[in-house]
XYZ file of N, CA and C in Angstrom:
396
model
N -28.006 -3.342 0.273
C -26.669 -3.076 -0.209
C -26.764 -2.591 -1.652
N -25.896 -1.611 -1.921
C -26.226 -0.896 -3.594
C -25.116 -1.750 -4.398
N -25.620 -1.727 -5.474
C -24.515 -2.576 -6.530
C -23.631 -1.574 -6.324
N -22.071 -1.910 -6.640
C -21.343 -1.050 -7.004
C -21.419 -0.559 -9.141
N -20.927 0.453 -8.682
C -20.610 0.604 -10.645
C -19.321 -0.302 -11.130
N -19.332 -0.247 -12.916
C -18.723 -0.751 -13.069
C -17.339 -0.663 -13.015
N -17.436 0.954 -12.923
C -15.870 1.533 -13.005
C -14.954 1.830 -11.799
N -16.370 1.345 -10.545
C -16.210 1.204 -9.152
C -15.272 0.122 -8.406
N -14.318 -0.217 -9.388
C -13.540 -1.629 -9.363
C -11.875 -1.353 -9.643
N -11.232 -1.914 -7.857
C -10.155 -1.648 -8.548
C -9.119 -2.493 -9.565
N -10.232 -4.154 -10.087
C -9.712 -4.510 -11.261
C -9.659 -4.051 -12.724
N -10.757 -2.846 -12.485
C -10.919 -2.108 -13.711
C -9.801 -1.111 -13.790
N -9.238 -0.199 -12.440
C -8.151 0.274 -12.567
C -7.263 0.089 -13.287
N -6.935 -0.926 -12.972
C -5.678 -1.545 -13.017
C -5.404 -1.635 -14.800
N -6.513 -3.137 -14.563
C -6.178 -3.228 -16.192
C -6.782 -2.375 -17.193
N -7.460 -1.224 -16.976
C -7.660 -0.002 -17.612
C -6.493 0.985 -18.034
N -5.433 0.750 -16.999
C -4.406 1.795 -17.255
C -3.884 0.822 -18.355
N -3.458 -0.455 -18.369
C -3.001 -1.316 -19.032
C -3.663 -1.118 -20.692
N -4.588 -0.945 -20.378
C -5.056 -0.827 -21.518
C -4.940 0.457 -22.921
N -4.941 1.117 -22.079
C -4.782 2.417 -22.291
C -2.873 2.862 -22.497
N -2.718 1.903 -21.485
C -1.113 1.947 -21.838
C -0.604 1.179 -23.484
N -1.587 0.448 -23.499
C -1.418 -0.663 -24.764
C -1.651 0.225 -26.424
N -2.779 0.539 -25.581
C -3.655 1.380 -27.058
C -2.934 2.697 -27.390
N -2.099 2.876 -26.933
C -1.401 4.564 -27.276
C 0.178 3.960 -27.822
N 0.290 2.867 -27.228
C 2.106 2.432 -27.855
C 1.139 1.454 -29.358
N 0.482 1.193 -29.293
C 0.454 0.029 -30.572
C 0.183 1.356 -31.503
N -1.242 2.203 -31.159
C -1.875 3.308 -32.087
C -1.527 4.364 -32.437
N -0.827 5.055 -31.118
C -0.878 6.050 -31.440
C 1.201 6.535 -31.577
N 2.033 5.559 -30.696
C 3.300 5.840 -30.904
C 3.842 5.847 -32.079
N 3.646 4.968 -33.462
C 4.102 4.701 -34.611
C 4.148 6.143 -35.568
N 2.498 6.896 -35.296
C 2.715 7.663 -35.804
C 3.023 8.930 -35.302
N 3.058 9.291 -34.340
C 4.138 10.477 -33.839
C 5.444 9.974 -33.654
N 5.674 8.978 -33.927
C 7.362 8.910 -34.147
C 8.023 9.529 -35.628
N 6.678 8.687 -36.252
C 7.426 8.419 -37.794
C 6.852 10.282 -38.143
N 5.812 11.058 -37.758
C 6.032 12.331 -37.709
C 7.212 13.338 -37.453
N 7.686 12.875 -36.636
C 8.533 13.421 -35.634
C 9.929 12.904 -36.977
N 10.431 12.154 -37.475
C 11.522 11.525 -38.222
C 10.860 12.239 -39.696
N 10.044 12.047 -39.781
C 9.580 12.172 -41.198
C 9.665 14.083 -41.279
N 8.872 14.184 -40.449
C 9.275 16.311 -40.675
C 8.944 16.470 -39.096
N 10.216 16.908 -38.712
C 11.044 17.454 -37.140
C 10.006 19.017 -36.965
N 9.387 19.595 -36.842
C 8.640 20.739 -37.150
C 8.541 20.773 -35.633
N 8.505 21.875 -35.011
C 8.043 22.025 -33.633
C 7.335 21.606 -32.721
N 5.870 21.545 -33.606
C 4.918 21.407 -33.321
C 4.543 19.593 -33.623
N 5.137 18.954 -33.933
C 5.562 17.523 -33.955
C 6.425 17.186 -32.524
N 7.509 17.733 -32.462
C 8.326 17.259 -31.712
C 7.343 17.866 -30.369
N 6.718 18.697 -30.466
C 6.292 19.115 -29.057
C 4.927 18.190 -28.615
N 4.506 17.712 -29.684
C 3.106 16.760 -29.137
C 3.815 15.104 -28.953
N 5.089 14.656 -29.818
C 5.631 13.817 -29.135
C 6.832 13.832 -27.747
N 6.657 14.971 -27.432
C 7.335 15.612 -26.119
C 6.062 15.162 -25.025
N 5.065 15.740 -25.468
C 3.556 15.666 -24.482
C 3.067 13.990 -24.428
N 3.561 13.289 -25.547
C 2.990 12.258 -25.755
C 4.076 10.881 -24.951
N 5.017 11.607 -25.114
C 6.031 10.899 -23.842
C 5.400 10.630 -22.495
N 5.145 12.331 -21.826
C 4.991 12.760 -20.917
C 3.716 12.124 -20.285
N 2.668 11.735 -21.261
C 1.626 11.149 -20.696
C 1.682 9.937 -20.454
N 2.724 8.868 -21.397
C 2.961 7.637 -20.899
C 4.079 7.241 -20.009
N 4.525 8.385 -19.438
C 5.265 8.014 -18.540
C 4.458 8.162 -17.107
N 3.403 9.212 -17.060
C 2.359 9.428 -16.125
C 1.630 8.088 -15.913
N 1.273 7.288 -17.495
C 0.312 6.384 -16.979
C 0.744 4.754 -16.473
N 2.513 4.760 -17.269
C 3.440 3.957 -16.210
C 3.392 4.072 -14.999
N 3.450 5.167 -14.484
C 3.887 5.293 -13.463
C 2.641 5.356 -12.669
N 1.344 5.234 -12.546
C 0.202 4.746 -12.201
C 0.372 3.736 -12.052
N 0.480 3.271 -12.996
C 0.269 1.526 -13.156
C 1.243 0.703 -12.110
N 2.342 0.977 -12.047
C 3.363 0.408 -11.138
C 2.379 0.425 -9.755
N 2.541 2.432 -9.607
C 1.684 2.223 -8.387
C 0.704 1.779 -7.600
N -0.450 1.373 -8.245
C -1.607 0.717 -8.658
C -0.759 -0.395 -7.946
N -0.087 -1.377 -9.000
C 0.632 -2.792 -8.578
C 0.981 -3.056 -7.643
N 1.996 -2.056 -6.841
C 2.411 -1.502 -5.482
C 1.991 -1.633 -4.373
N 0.706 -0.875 -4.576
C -0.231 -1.044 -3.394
C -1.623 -1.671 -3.055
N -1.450 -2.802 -4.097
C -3.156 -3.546 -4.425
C -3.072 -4.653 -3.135
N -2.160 -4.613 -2.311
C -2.615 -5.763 -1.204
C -2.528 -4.797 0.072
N -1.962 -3.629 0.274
C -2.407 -2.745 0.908
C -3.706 -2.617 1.312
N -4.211 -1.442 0.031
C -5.482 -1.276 -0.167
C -6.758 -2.340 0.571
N -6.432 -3.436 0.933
C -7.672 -4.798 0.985
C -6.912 -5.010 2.374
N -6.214 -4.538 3.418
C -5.680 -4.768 5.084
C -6.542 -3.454 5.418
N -7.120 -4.473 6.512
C -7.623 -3.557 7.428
C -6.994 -2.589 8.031
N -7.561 -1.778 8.524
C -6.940 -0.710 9.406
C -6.721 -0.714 10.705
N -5.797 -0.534 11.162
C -4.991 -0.789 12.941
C -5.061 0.274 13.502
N -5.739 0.129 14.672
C -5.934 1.622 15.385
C -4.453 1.628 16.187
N -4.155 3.037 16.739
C -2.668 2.317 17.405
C -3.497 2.278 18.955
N -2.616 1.645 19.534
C -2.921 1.113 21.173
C -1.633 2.081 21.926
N -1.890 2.646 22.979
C -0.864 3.158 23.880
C -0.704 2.399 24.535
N 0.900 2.149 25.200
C 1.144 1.514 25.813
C 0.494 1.219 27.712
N -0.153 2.778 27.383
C -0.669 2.599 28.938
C -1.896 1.950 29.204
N -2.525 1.927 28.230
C -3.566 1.060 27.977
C -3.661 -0.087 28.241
N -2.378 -0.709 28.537
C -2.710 -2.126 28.196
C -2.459 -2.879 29.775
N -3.253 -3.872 30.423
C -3.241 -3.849 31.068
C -2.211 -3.999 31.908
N -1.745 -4.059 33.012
C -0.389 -4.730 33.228
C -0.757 -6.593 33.564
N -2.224 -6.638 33.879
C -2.247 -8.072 33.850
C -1.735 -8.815 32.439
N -2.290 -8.279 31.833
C -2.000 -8.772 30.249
C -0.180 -9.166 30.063
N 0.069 -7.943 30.269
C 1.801 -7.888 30.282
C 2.344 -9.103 30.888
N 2.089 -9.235 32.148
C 2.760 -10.466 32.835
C 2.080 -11.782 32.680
N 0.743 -11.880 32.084
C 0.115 -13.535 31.475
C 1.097 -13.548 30.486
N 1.421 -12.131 29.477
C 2.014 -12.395 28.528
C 3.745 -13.403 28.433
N 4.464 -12.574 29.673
C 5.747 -12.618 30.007
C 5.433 -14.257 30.614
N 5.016 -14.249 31.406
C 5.210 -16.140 32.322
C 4.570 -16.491 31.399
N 3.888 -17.074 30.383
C 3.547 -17.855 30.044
C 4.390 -18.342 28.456
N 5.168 -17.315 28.710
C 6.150 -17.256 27.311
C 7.234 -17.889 27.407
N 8.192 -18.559 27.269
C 9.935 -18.971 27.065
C 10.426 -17.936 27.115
N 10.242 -17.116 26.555
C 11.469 -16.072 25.939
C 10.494 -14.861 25.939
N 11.747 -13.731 26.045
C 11.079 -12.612 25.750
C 10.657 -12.180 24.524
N 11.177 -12.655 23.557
C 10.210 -12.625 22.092
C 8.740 -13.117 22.033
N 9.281 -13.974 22.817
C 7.809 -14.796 21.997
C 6.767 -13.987 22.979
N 7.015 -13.537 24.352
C 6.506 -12.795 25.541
C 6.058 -11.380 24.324
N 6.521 -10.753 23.720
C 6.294 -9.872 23.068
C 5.514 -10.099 21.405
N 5.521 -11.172 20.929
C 4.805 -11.524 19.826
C 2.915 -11.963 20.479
N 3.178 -12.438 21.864
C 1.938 -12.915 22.187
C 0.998 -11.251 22.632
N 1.964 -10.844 22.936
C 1.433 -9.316 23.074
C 0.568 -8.227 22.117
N 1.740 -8.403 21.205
C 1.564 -7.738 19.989
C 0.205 -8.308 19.288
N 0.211 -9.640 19.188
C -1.156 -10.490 18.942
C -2.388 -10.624 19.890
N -2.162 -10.141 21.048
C -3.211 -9.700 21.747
C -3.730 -8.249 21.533
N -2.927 -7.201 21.383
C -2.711 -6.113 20.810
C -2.346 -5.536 19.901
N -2.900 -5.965 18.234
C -2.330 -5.206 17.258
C -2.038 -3.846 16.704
N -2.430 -3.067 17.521
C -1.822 -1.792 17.539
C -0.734 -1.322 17.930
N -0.255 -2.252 19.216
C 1.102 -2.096 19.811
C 2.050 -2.214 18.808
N 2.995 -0.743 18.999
C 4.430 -1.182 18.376
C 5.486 -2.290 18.808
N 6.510 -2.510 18.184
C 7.376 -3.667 18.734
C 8.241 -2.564 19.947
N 8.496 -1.842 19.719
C 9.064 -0.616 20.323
C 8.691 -0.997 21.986
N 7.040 -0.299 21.631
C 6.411 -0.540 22.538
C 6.086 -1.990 23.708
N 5.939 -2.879 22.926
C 5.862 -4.334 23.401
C 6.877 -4.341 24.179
N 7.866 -4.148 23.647
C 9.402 -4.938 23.853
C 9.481 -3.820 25.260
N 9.441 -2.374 25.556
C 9.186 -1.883 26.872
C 8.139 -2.374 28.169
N 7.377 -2.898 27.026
C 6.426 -3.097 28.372
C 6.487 -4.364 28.944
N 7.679 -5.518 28.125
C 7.679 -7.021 29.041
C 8.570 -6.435 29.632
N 9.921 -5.801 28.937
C 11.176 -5.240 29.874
C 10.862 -4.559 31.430
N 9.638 -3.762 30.990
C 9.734 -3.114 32.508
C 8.699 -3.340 33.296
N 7.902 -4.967 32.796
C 7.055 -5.604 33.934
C 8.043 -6.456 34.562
N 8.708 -6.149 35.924
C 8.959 -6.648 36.851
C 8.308 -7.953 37.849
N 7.122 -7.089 38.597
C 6.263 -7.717 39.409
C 5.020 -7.922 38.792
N 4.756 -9.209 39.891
C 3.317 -9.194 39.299
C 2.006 -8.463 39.547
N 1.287 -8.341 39.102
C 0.000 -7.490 39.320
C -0.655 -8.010 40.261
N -0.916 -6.409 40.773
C -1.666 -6.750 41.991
C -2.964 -7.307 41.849
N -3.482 -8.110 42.876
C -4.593 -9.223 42.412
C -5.699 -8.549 43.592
């Protein structure tokens, strides 16, 4: 197994943007403001125009980042067609259930690819039982 790098981390992400978000409002905002107030010149107002623009980019990382960090770490679900599945399955599922929910949660948990969509058609339109 290869080490990963260090920058190979998405805790470094994270609190990298943070950081970087930190170090430009403590360092670098004070003085393109007080530029910008002190002499309005174009070329002031246009690098604190750009200098907006980049911390609103690296906000808006960062949220996202936040967003989707328990995402990122769920496995991936292949989807299942409904024809796939057996019809024995369907009806252990249905008799052995109370209810048609729970007939469709035991499903879905036998089959995590199945939609609820899907589930919920296939106890509805198991009728009979499978042929043995």
């Amino acid at each position: 197994m290869t080490k990963r790098k260090w920058y190979d981390n998405p805790t470094v992400d994270r609190w990298g943007t943070v950081y970087l978000l930190v170090v430009s409002v403590v360092l670098a905002g004070p003085q393109i403001v007080g530029n910008v107030i002190d002499e309005p010149s174009p070329w002031n107002i246009t690098f604190a125009v750009l200098y907006l623009l980049a911390f609103a980019i690296m906000a808006t990382s960062f949220v996202r980042q936040c967003r989707r960090r328990n995402r990122d770490s769920s496995p991936e679900v292949t989807r299942v067609e409904p024809s796939s599945v057996p019809t024995r399955e369907v009806w252990n599922a249905k008799t052995s259930s109370s209810s048609r929910i729970s007939a469709i949660k035991k499903l879905r948990e036998s089959y995590p690819g199945l939609g609820l969509r899907e589930a919920a058609n296939l106890v509805d339109d198991t009728t009979d039982p499978p042929n043995l």
